[in-house]
Every structure is written in structure tokens, then in C-alpha cells.
PDB file of C-alpha atoms in Angstrom:
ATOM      1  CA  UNK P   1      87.538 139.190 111.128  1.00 71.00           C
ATOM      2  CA  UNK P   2      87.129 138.442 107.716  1.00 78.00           C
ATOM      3  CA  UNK P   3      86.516 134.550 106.133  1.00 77.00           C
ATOM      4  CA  UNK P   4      87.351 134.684 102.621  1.00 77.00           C
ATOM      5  CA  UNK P   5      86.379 131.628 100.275  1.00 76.00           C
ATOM      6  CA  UNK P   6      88.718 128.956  99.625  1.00 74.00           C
ATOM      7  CA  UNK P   7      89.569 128.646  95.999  1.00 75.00           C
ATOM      8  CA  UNK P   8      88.646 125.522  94.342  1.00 82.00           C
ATOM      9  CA  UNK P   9      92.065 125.484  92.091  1.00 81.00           C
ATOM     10  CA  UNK P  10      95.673 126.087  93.329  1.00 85.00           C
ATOM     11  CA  UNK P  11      98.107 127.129  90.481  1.00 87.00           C
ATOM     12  CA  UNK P  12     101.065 124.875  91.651  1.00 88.00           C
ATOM     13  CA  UNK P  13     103.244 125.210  88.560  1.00 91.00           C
ATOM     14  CA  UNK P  14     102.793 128.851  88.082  1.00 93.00           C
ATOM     15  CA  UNK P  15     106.188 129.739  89.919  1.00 95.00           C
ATOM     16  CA  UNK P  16     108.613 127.047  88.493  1.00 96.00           C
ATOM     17  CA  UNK P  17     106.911 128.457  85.216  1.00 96.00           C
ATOM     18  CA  UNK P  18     107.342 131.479  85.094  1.00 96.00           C
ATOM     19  CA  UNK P  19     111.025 130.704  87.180  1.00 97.00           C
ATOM     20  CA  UNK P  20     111.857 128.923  84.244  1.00 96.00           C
ATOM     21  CA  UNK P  21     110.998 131.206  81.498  1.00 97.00           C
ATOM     22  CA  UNK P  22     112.916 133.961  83.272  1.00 96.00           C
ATOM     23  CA  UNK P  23     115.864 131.402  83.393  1.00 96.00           C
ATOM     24  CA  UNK P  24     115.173 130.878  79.546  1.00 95.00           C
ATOM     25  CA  UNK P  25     115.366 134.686  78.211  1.00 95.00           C
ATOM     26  CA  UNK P  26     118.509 135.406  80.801  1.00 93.00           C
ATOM     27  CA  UNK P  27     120.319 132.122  79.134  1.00 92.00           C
ATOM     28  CA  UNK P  28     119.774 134.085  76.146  1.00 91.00           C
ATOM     29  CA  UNK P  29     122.719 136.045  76.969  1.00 90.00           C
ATOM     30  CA  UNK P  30     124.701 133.133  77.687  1.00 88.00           C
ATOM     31  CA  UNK P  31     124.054 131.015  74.799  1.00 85.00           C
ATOM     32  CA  UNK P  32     127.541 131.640  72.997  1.00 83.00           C
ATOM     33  CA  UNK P  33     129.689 130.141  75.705  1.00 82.00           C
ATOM     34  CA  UNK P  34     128.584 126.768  76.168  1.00 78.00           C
ATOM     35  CA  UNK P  35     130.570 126.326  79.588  1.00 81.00           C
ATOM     36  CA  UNK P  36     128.322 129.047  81.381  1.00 85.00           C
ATOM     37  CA  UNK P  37     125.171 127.931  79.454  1.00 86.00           C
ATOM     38  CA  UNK P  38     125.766 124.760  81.498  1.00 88.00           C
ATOM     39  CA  UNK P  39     124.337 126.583  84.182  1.00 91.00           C
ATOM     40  CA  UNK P  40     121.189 127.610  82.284  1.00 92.00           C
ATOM     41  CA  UNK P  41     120.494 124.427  81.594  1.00 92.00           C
ATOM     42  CA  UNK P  42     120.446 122.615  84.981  1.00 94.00           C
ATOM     43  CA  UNK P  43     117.412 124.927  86.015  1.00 96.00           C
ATOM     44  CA  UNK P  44     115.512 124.831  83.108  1.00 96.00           C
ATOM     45  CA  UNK P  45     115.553 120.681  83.013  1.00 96.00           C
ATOM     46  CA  UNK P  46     114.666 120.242  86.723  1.00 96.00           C
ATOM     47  CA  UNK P  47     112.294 123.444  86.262  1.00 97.00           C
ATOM     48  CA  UNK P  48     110.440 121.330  83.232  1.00 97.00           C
ATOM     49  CA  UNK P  49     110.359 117.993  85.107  1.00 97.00           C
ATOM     50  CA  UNK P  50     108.733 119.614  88.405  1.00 96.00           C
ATOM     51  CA  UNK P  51     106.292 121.129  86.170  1.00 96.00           C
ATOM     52  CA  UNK P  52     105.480 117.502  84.399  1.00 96.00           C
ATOM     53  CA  UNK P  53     104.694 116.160  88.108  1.00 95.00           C
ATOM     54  CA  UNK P  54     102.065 119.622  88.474  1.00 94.00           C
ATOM     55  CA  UNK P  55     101.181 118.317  85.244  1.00 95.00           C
ATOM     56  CA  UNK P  56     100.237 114.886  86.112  1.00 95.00           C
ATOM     57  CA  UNK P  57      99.079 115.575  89.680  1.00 92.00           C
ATOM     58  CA  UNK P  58      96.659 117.978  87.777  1.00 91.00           C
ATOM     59  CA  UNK P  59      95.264 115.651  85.614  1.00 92.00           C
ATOM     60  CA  UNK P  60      96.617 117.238  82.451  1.00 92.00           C
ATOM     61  CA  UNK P  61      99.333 114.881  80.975  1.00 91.00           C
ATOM     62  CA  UNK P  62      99.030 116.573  77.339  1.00 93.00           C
ATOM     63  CA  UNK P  63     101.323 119.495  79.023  1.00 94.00           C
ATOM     64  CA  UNK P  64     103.980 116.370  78.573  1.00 96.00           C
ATOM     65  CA  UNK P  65     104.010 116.997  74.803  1.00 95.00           C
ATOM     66  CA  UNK P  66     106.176 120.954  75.058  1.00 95.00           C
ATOM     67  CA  UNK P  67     107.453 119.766  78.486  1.00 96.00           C
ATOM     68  CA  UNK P  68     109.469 116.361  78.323  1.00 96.00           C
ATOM     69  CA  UNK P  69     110.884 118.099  74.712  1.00 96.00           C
ATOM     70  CA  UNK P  70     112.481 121.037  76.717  1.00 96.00           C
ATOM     71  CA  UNK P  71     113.353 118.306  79.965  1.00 96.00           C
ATOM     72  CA  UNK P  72     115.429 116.348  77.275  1.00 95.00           C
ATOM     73  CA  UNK P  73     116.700 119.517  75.153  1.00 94.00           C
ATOM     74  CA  UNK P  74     118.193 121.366  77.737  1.00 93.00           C
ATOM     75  CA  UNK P  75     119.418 118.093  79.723  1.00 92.00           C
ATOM     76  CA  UNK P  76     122.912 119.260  81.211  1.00 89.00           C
ATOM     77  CA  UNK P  77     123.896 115.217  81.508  1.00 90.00           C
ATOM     78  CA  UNK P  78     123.642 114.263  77.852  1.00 88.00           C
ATOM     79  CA  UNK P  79     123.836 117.577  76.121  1.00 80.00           C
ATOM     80  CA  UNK P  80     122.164 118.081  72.789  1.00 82.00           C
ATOM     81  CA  UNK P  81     124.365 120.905  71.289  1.00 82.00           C
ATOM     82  CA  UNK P  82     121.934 123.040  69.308  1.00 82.00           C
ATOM     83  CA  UNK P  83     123.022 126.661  67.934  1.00 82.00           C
ATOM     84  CA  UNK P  84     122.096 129.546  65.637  1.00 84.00           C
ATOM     85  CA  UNK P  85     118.792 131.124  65.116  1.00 91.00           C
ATOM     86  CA  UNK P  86     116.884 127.594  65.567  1.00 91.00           C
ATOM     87  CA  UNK P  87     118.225 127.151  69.033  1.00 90.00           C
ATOM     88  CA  UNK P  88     117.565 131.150  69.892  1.00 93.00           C
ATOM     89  CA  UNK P  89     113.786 130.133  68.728  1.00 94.00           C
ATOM     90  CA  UNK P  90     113.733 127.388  70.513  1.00 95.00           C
ATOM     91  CA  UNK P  91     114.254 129.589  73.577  1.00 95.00           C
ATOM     92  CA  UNK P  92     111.121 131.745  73.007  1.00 96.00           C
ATOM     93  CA  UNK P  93     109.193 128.666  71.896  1.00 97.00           C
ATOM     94  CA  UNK P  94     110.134 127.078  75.399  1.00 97.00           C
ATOM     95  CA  UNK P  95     109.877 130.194  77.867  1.00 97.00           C
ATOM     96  CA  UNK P  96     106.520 130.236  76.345  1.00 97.00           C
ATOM     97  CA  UNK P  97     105.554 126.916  77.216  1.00 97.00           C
ATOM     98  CA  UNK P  98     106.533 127.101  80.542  1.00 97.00           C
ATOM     99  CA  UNK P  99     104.347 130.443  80.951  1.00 97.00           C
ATOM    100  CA  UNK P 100     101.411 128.413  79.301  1.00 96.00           C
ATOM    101  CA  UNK P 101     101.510 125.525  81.691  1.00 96.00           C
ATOM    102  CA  UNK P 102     102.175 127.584  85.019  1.00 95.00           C
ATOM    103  CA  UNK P 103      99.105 129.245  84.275  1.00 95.00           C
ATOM    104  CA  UNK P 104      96.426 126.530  82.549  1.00 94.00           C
ATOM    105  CA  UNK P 105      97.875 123.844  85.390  1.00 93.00           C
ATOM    106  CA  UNK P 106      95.177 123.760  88.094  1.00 91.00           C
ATOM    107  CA  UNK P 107      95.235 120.877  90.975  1.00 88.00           C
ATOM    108  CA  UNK P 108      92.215 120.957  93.056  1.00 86.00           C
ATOM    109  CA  UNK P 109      92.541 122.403  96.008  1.00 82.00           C
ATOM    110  CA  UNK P 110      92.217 119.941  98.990  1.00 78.00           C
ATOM    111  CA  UNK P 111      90.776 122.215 101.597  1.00 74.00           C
ATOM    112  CA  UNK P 112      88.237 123.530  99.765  1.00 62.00           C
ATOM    113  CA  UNK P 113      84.782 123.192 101.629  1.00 60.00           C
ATOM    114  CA  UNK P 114      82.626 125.220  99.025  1.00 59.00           C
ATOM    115  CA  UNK P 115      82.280 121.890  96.545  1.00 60.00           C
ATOM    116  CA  UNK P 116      79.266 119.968  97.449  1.00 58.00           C
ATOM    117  CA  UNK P 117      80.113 116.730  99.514  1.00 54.00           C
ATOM    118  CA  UNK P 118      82.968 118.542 101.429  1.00 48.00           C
ATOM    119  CA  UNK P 119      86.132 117.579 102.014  1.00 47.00           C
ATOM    120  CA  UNK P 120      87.251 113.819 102.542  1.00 50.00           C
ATOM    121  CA  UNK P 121      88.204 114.952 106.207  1.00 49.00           C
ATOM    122  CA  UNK P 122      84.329 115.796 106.761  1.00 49.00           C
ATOM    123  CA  UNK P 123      83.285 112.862 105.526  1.00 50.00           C
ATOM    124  CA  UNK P 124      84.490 110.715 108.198  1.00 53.00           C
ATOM    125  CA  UNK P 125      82.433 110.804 110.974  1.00 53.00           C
ATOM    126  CA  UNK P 126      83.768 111.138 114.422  1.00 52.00           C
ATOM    127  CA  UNK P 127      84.141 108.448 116.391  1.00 56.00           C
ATOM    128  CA  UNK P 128      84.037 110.704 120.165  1.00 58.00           C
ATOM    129  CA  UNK P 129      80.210 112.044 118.725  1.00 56.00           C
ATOM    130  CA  UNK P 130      79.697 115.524 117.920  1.00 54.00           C
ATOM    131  CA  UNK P 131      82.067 117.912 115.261  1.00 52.00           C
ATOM    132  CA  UNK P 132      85.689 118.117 115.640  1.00 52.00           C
ATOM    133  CA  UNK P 133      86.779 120.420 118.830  1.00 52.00           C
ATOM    134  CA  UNK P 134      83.825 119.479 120.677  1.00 50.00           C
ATOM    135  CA  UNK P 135      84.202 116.252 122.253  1.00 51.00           C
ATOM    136  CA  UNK P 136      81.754 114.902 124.459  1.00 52.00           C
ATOM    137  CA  UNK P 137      82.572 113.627 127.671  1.00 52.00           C
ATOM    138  CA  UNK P 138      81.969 109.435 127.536  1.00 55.00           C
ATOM    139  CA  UNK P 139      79.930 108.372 130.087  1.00 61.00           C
ATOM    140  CA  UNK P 140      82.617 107.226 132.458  1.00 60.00           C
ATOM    141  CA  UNK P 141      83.725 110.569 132.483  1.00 58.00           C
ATOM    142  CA  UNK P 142      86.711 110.619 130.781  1.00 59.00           C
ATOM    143  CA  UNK P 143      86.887 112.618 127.722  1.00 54.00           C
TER     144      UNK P 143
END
């Protein structure tokens, strides 16, 4: 059987990124009738806001500057109405920053063993003796 590598980086945002620039160009069609664009804009708020946490869990809380715009923006509570060509802009300009951060958004990967030091969960030592899955039998037998 084949062992591949673990990979240092895990693209956590990539899929509510690129969810919520697909959401973004579909509203597109949507964006004259403000009681269906209602539903455009729950997804793409919540989209933004999960992306700000794979933002900050990343280490990278710059992202916040196109994010927390578009989280506010296209906030179905307290709506912002926007329309003509600026608001169809602001679409593009949007489903472009949520491509951008789903793929420059890298958390490192916690099971990766190919960084030097290992894993926190290998730093520990036992306290049985010996590597995980092969426990030594104590002295009064028991194991």
C-alpha cells in the first residue's frame, strides 16, 4: 500500500470561497427583485464571516479588509440597498475576493509529521514506556 506525504497546509476556506462566488454571479440574475435577492444575500454574509474565522485561524487577518466589507454589504438583517452598475461591480469585485482568499488561506495542517519537531502528540512522551500501540506489560503483569 501506498503512504503518501501529509501536506503541511490545508486550504480550509477554499470551498465556502469559491461557494460564495458561485452564489455571487447566480445573484446576478436576481439582483432586480430585491425580495428573491434576499436569498442571495443570507449565503453570501454567513459565506464571508466563515471565511474571516479561516482567516484568523490562518493567521492572515488582512483578508478582513475585502471580507467584513462584503459580511456587512450583503447583510440580509440591516440591508444596505445598493443598485445600478456600482452594485453589479460590486458583485465581480466580491466573487473575486472570495476566490482570492479560498485559495491564499492556508492553516497548518495539524497532522503533519514531515515538519521537524513533529507533531505536539509526539512530543509527549508516554507514560506506559515504549511508542503508542506497543505497551509494555508493568511488572505486576498487568498491562
Amino acid at each position: 500500500m501506498t503512504s503518501y506525504p501529509t501536506p503541511e497546509f490545508r486550504r480550509t476556506a477554499l470551498a465556502p470561497g469559491l461557494l460564495g462566488a458561485i452564489v455571487l454571479i447566480a445573484g446576478l440574475a436576481l439582483l432586480d427583485n430585491t425580495g428573491a435577492y434576499l436569498w442571495i444575500r443570507f449565503p453570501v454574509s454567513i459565506l464571508a464571516v466563515i471565511v474571516c474565522i479561516y482567516a484568523w485561524q490562518g493567521k492572515q487577518p488582512w483578508w478582513f479588509i475585502g471580507l467584513v466589507p462584503i459580511a456587512v454589504l450583503w447583510n440580509p438583517v440591516w440591508v444596505i440597498e445598493l443598485h445600478g452598475q456600482f452594485w453589479v461591480a460590486l458583485q465581480f469585485v466580491a466573487a473575486l475576493v472570495f476566490i482570492a482568499a479560498g485559495i491564499l488561506i492556508k492553516i497548518r495542517n495539524p497532522e503533519d509529521r514531515n515538519r521537524r519537531g513533529g507533531t505536539r502528540s509526539d512530543a509527549r512522551p508516554d507514560p506506559h514506556g515504549g511508542s503508542r500501540g506497543n505497551r509494555r506489560e508493568r511488572r505486576d503483569g498487568r498491562s
